[in-house]
Tab-separated table of C-alpha atoms and ligand atoms in Angstrom:
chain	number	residue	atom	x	y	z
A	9	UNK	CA	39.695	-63.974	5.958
A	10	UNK	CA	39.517	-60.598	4.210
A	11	UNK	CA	38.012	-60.425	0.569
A	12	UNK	CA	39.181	-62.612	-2.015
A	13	UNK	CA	37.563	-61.907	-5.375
A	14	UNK	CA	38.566	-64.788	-6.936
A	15	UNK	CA	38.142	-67.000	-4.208
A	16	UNK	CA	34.003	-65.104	-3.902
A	17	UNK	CA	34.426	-66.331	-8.127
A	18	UNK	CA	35.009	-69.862	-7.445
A	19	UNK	CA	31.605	-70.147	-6.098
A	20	UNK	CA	29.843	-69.229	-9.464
A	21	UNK	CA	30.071	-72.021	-11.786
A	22	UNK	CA	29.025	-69.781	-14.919
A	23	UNK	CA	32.120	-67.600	-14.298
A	24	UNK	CA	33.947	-70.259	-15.963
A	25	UNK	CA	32.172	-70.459	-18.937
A	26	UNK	CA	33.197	-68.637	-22.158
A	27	UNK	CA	30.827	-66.630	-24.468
A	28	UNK	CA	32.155	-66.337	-28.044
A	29	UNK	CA	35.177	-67.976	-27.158
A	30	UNK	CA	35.945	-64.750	-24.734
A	31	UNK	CA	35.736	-65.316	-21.432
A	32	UNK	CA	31.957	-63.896	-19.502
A	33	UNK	CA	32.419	-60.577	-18.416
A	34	UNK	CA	28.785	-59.960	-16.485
A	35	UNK	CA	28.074	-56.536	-16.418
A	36	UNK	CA	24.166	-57.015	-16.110
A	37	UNK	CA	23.976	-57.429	-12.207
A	38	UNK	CA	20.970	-54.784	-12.308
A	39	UNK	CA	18.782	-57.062	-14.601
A	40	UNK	CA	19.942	-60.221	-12.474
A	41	UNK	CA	22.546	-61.319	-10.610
A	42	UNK	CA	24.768	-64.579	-11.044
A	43	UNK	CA	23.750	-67.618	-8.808
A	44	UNK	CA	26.715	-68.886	-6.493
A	45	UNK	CA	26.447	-73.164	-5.809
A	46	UNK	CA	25.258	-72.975	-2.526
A	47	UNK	CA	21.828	-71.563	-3.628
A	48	UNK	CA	21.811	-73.837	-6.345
A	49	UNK	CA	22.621	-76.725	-3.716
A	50	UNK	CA	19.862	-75.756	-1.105
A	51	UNK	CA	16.988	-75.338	-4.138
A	52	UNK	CA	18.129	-79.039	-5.515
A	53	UNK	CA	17.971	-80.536	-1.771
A	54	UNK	CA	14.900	-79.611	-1.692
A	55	UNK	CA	14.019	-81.082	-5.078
A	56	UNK	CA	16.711	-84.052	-4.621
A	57	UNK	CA	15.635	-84.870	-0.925
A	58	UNK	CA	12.750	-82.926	0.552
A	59	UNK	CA	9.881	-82.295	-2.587
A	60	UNK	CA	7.026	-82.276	-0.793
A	61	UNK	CA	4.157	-79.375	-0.507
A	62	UNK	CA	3.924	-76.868	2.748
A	63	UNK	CA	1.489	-76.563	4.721
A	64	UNK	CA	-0.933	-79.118	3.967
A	65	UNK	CA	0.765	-82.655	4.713
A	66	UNK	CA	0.227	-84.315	7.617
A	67	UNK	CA	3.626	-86.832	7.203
A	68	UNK	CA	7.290	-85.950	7.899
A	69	UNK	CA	8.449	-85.031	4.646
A	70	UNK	CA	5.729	-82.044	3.905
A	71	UNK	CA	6.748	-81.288	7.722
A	72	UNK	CA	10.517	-80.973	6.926
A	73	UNK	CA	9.799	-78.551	3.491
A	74	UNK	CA	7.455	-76.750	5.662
A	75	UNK	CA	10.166	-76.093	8.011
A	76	UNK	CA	12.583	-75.102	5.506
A	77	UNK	CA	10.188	-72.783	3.442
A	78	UNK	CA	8.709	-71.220	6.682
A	79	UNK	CA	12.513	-70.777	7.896
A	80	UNK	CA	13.473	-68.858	4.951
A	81	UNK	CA	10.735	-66.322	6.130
A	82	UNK	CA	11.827	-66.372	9.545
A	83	UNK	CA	15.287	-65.316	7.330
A	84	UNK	CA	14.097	-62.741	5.858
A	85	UNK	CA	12.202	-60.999	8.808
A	86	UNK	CA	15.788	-61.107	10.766
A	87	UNK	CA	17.613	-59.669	7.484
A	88	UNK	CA	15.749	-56.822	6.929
A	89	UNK	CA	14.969	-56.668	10.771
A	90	UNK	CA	11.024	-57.001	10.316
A	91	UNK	CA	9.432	-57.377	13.738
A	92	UNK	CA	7.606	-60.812	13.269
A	93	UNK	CA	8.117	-63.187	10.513
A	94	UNK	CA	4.526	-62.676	9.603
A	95	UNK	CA	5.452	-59.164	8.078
A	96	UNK	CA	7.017	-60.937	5.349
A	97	UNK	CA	5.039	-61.943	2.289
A	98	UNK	CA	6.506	-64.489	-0.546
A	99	UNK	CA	5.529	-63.558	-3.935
A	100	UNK	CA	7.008	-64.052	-7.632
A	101	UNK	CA	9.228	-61.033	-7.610
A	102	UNK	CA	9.238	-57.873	-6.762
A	103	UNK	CA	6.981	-56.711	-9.656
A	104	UNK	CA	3.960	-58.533	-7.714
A	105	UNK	CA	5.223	-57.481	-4.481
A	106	UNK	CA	4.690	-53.676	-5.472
A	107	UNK	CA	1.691	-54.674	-7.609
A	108	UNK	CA	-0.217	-56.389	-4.564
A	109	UNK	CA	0.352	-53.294	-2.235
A	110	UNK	CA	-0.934	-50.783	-4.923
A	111	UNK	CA	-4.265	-53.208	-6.161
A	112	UNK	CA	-4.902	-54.176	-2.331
A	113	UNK	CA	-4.293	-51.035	-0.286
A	114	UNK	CA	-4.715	-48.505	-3.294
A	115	UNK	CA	-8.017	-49.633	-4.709
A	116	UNK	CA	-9.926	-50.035	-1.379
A	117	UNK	CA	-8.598	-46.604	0.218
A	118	UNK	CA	-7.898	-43.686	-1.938
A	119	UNK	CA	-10.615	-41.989	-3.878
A	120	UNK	CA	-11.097	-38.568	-5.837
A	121	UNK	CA	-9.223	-36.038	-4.287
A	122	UNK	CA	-6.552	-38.119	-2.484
A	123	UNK	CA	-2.793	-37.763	-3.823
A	124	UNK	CA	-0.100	-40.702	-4.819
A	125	UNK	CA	3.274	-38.988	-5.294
A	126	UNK	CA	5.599	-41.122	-7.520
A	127	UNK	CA	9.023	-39.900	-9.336
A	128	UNK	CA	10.148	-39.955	-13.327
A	129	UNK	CA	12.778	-41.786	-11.630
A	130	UNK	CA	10.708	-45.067	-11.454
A	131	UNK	CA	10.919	-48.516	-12.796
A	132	UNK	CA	7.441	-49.670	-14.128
A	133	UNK	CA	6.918	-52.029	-11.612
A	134	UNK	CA	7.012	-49.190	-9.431
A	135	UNK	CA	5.153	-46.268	-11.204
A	136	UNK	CA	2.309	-48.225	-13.570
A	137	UNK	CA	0.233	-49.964	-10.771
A	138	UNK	CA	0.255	-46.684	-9.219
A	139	UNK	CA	-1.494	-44.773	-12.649
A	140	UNK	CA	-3.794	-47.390	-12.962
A	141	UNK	CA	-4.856	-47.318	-9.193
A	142	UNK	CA	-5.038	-43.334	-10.106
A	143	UNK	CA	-7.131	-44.510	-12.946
A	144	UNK	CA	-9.577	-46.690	-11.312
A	145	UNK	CA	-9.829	-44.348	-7.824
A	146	UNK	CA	-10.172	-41.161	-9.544
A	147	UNK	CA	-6.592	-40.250	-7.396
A	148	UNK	CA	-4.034	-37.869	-8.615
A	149	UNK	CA	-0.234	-39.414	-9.638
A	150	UNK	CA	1.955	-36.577	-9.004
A	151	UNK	CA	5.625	-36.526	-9.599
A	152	UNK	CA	8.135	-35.412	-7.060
A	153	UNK	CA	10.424	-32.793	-8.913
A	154	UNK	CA	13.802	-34.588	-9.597
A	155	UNK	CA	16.757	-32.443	-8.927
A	156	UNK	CA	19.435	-31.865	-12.102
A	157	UNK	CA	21.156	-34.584	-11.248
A	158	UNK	CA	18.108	-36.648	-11.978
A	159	UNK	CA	17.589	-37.699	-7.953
A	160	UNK	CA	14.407	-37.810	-5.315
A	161	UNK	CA	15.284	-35.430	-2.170
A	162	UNK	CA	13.428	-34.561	1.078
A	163	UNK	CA	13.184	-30.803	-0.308
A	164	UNK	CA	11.626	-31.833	-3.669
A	165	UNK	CA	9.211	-34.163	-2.059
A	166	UNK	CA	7.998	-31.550	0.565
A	167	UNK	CA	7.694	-29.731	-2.471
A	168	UNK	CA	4.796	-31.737	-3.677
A	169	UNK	CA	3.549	-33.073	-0.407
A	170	UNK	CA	-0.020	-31.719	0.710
A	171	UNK	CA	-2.579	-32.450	2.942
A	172	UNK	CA	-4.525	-34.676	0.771
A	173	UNK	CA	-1.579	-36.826	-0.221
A	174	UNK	CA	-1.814	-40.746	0.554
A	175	UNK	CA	0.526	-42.598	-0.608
A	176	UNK	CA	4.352	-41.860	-1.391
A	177	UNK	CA	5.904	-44.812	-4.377
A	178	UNK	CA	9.136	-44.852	-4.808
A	179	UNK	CA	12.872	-46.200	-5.143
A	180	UNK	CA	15.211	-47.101	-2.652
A	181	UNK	CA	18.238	-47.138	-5.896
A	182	UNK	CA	17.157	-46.511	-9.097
A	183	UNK	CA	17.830	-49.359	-11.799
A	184	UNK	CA	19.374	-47.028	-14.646
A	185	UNK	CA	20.958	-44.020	-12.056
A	186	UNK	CA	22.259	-46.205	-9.178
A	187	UNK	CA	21.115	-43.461	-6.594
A	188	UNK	CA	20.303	-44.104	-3.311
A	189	UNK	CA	17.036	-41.984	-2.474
A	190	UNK	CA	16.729	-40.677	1.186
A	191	UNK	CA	13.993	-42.833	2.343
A	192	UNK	CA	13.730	-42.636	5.978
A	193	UNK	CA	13.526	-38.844	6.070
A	194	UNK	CA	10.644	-39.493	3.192
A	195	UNK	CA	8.999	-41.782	5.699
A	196	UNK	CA	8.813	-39.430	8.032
A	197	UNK	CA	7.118	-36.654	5.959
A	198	UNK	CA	4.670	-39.219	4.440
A	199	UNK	CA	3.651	-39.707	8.271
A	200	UNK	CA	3.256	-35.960	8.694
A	201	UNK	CA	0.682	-35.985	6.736
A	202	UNK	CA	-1.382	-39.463	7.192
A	203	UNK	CA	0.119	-40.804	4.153
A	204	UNK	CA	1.985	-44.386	3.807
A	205	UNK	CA	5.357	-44.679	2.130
A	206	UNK	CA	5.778	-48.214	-0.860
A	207	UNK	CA	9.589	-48.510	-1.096
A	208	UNK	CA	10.613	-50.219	-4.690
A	209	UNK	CA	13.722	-51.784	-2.911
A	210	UNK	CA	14.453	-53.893	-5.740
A	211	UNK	CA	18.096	-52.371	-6.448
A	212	UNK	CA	18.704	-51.906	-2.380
A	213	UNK	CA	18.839	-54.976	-0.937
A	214	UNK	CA	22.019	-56.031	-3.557
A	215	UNK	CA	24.090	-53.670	-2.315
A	216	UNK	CA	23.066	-52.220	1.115
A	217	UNK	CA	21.723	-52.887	4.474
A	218	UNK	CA	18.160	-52.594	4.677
A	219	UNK	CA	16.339	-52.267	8.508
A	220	UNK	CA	12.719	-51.605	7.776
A	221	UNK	CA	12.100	-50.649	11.424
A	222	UNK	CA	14.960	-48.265	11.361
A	223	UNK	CA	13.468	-46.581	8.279
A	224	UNK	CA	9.702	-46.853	8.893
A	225	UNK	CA	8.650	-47.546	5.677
A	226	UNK	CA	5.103	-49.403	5.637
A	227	UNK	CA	5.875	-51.362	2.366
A	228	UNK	CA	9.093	-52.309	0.917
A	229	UNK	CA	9.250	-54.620	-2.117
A	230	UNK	CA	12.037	-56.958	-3.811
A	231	UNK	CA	13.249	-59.766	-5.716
A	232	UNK	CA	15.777	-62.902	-4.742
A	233	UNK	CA	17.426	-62.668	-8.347
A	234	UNK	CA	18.502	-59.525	-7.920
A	235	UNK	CA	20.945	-60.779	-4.840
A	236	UNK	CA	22.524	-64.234	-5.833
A	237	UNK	CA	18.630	-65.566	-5.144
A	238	UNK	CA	16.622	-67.491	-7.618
A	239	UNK	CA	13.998	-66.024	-10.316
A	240	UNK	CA	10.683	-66.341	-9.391
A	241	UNK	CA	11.230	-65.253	-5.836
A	242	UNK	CA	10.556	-62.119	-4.192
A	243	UNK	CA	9.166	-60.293	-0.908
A	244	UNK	CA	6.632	-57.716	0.243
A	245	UNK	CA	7.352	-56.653	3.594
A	246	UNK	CA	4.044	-55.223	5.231
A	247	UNK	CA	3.795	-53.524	8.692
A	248	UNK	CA	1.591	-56.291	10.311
A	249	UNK	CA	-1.602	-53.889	11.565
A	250	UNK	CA	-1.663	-52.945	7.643
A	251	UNK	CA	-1.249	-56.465	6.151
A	252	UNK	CA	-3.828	-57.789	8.568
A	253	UNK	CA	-6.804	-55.529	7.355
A	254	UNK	CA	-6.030	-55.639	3.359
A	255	UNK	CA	-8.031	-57.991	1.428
A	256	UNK	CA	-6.183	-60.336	-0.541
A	257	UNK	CA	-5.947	-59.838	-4.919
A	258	UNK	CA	-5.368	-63.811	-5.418
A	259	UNK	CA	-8.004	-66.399	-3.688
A	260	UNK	CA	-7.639	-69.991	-3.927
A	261	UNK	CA	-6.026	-73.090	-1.534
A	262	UNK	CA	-4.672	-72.347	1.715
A	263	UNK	CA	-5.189	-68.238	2.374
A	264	UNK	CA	-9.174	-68.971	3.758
A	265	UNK	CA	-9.637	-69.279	6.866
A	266	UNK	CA	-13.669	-70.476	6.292
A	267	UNK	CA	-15.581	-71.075	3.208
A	268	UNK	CA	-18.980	-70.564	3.263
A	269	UNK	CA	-21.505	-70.479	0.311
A	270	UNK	CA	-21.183	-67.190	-0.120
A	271	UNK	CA	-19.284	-65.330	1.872
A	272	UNK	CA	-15.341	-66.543	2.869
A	273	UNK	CA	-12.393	-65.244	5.788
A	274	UNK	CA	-8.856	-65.215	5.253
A	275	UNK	CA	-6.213	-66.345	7.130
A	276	UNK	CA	-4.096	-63.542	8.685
A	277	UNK	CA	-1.124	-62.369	7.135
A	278	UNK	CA	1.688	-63.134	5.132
A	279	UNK	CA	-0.859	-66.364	4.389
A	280	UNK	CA	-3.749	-64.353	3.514
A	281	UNK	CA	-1.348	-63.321	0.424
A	282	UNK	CA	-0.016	-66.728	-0.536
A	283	UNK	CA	-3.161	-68.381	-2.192
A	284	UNK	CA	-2.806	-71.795	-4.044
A	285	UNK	CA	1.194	-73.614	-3.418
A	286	UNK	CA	3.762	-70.721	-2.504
A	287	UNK	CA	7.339	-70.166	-4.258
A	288	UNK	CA	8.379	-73.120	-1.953
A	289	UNK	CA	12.108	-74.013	-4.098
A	290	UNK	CA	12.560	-70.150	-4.543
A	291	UNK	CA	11.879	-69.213	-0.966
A	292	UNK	CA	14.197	-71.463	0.367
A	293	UNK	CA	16.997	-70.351	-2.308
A	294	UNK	CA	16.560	-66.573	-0.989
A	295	UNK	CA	17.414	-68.194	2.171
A	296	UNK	CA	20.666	-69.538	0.930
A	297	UNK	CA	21.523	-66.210	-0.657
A	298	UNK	CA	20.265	-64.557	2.004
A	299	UNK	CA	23.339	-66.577	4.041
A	300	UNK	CA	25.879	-65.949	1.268
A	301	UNK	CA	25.183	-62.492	1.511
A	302	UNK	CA	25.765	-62.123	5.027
A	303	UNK	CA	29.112	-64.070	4.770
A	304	UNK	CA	30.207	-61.987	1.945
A	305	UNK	CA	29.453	-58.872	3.853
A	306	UNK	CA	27.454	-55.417	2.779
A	307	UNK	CA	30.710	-53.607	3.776
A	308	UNK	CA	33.097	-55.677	1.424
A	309	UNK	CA	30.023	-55.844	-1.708
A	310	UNK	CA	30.211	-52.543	-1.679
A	311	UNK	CA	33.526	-51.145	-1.808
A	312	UNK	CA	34.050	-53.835	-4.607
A	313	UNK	CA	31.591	-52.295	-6.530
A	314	UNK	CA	32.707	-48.477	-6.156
A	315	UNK	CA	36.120	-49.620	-6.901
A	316	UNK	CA	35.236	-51.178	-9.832
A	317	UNK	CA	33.175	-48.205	-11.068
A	318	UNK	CA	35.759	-45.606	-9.951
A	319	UNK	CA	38.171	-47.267	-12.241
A	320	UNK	CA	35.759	-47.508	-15.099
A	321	UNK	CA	34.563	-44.303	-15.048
A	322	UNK	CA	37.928	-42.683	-14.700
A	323	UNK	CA	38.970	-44.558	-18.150
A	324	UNK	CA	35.519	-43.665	-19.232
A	325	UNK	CA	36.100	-39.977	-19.038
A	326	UNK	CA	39.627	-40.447	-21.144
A	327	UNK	CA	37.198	-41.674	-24.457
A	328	UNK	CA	35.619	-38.768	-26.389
A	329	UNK	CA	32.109	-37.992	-27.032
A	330	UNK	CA	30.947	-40.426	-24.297
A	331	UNK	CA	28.206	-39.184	-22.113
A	332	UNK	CA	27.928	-40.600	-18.204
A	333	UNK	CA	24.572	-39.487	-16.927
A	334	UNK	CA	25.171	-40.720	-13.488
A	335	UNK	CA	28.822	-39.929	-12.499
A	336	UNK	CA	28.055	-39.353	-8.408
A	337	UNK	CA	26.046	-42.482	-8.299
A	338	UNK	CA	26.449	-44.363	-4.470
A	339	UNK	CA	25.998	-48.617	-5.888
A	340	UNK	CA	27.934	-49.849	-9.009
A	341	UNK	CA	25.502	-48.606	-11.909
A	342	UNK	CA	27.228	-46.541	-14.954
A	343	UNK	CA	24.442	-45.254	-17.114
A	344	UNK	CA	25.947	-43.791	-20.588
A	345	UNK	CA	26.103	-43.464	-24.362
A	346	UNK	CA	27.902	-42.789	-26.945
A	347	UNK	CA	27.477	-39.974	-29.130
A	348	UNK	CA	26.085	-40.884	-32.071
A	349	UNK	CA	25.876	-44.710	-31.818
A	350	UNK	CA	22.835	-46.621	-30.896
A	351	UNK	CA	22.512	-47.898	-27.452
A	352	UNK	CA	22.191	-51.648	-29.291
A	353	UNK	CA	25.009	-51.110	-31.686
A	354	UNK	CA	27.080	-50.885	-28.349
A	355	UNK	CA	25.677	-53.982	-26.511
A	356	UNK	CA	26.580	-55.841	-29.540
A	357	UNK	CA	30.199	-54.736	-29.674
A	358	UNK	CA	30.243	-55.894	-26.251
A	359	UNK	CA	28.923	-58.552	-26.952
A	360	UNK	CA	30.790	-59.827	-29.186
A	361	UNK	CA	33.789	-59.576	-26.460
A	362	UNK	CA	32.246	-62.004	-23.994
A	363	UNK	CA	30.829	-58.505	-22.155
A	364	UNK	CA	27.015	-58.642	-21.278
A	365	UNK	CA	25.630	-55.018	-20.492
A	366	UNK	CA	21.781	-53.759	-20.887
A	367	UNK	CA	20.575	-51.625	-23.332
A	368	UNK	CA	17.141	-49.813	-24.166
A	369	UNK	CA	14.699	-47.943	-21.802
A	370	UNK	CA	15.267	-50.415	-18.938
A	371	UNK	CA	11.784	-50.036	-17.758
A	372	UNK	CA	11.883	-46.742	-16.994
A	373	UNK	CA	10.411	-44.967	-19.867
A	374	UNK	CA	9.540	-41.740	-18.200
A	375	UNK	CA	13.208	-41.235	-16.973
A	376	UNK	CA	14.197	-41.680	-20.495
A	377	UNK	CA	12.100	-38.855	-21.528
A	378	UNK	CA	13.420	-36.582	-18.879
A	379	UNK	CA	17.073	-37.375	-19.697
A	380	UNK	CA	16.045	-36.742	-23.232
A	381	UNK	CA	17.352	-39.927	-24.692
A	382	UNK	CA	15.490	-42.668	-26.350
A	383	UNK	CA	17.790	-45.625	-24.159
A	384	UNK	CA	21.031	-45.887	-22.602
A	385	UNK	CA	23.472	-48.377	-22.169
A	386	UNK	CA	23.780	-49.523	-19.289
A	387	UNK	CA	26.985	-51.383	-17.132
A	388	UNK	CA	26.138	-52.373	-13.602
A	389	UNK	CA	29.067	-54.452	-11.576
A	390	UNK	CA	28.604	-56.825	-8.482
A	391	UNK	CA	31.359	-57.879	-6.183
A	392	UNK	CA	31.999	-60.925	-8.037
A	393	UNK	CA	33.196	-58.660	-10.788
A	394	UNK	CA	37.411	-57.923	-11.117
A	395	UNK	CA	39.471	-55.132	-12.816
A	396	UNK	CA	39.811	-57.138	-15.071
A	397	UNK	CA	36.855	-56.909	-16.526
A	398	UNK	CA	36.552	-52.823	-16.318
A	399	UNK	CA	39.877	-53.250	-18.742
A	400	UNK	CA	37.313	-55.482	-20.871
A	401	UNK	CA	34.795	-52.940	-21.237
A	402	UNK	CA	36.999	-49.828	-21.377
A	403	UNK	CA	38.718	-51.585	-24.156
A	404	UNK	CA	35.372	-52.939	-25.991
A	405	UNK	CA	33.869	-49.482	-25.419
A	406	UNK	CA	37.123	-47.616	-27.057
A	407	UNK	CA	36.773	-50.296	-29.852
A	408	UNK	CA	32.717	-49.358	-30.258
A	409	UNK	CA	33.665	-45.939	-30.521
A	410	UNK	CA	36.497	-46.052	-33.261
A	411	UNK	CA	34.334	-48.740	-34.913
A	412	UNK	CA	31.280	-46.963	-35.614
A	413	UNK	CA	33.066	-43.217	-35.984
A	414	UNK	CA	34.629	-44.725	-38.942
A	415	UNK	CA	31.327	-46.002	-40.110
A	416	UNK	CA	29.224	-43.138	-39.925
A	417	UNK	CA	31.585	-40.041	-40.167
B	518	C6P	N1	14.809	-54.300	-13.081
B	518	C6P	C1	16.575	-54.123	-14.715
B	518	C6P	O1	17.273	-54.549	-15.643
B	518	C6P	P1	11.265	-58.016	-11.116
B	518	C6P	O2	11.335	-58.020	-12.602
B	518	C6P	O3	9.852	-58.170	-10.592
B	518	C6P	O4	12.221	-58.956	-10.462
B	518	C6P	O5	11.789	-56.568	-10.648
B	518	C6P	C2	11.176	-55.413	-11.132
B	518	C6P	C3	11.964	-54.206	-10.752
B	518	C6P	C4	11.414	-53.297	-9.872
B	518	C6P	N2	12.089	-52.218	-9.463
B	518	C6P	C5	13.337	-51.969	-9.885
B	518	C6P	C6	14.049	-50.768	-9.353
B	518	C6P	C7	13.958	-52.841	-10.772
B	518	C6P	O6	15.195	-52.581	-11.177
B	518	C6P	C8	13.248	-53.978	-11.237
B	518	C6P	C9	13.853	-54.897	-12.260
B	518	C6P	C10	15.577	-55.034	-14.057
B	518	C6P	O7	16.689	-52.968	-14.315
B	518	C6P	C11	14.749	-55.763	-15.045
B	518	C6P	S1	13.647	-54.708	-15.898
């Protein structure tokens, strides 16, 4: 069957809920995405039918929630085409994913002199463990020159890229411009020259097809609730020869492989990284969005979402004094504001249409600063959004306009 938006709608039960009496128009994908039932069903059978802890009980019901949490992994190693299941690391989100990479290999190989090249184009989660490894190791952060449009190229990275550079941290799609940064080619120029390459894939894996062999990348980070998964949930992918000589940040049950009195080992990796009971419930949801995903389809996700944003931003461009700052964006991210009105002033007009949007810094203060605006508002679609709702914002965002124009001027 081809793609049926409403019938993809049916399977999210908050679609049918109402938010001031207005039906919910979710235009907030980028902070977190909507749950569909059948990730809710597989996280409450495990609850409802299979609570039990992994890895540790010797009786058929820890075996059968081991199975299901370790089959998640093996999941996610075939979705983002990792070459062993033991490449793929469970942690709360994304946020430790990238922090983990950054306090384990960071602290314990760069020193004075070495080079981490990051980009103004980062979320925090990406950029700050990064300055404070700088901090700590007596490294250089150095930012890759963005181009006008505000994106990460080969040519700008070369630009910055030396002998003594080490590490390379960046985006795969930035959370406020929607851009989709050229990361294989940056792989291979990080390799040129020794260095490793930490992909922030937190906005990717929504919208696009991820193959970590394909690009090479030695680290790539994200989170379940970005893509239909649960919160609490994310990866690190690790190539296995680098995973399996880092030293864990988080000690407790199950990573040790002996305890002695005073010195310990670890078990290899991804366990070496899960200390104390793992993200067993969120694991096995990723799993189930992981599936939904894959029946959806990458190609039908995302010409949903550039339909959706065509339309918008062509009835965007008919309202005056409204500034896009990411018009050739590739995923469904429209970054704006509107002259003279407060990013805030905005959400609430929206939301007091049923329309949920972001708006502030998004967590990517230095971008701010070089777009030279305090905050933006922000409007990021998913598949599971319609036309429909476009007309809902274009209208709310005409009505924003004319409201606070006659307020102020
Ligand atoms: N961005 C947004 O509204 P966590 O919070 O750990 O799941 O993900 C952190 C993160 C890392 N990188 C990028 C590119 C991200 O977009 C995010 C989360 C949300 O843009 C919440 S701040």
């Amino acid at each position: 069957m081809g793609f049926d938006v409403h019938h993809i709608r049916e399977q999210f039960p908050i679609l049918k809920t109402t938010m001031h009496g207005k039906p919910l128009v979710y235009l907030d994908n980028g902070a977190t995405t909507l749950k569909p039932k059948a990730v809710v069903d597989a996280i409450d059978h495990y609850y409802e039918e299979k609570t039990s802890n992994v890895h540790r009980g010797a009786y058929q019901l820890s075996s059968d929630a081991t199975d299901l949490y370790e089959g998640a992994r093996v999941k996610v190693r075939d979705f983002i085409n990792a070459r062993t299941e033991n490449e793929v690391v469970f942690t709360k989100g994304a946020t430790q994913a990238l922090n983990l990479v950054a306090q384990s290999w960071g602290i314990h190989n760069l020193k004075a002199g070495d080079e981490i090249l990051c980009s103004e184009l980062e979320h925090h989660s990406s950029f700050l463990p990064w300055q404070y490894v700088a901090r700590v190791t007596g490294a250089t952060l150095k930012f890759i020159p963005l181009t006008e449009e505000g994106r990460i190229t080969v040519e700008n990275t070369k630009s910055v890229l030396t002998e003594n550079t080490k590490v390379i941290a960046i985006n795969y799609v930035s959370n406020v411009m929607g851009y989709i940064a050229p990361i294989k080619e940056i792989a291979a120029l990080a390799h040129s020259v020794g260095a490793i390459l930490t992909v922030d894939a937190a906005q990717a894996l929504p919208h696009m097809k991820v193959d970590v062999q394909d690009l090479d990348c030695d680290f790539l980070s994200f989170s379940a609730h970005k893509m239909c998964g649960p919160t609490g949930t994310g990866v690190l992918y690790g190539k296995l020869d680098l995973l399996n000589v880092m030293e864990p940040i988080e000690f407790g049950g199950e990573m040790i492989d002996l305890v002695g009195d005073v010195t310990s080992t670890w078990k290899d990796a991804p366990y070496r990284f899960e200390a104390g009971t793992p993200v067993i419930a969120g694991a096995i949801g990723l799993g189930a969005a992981i599936d939904f995903i894959e029946t959806v389809g990458y190609e039908n996700i995302v010409a949903q979402e550039l339909k959706l944003r065509q339309h918008a931003i062509a009835g965007m461009k008919e309202i005056d004094g409204l500034t896009i700052f990411n018009e050739g964006a590739e995923t469904g991210i429209i970054s704006f504001n509107v002259d003279g009105v407060h990013p805030h002033d905005m959400a609430s007009i929206y939301d007091a249409e049923g329309i949920c949007v972001r708006a502030g810094h998004h967590c990517a203060q230095p971008l701010m600063k070089w777009l030279c605006q305090p905050a933006t508002v922000r409007a990021s679609f998913y598949f599971y959004n319609t036309m429909e709702d476009v007309e809902a914002f274009l209208a709310a965002t005409r009505q924003g306009k004319e409201f606070f124009s006659d307020v102020f001027f």
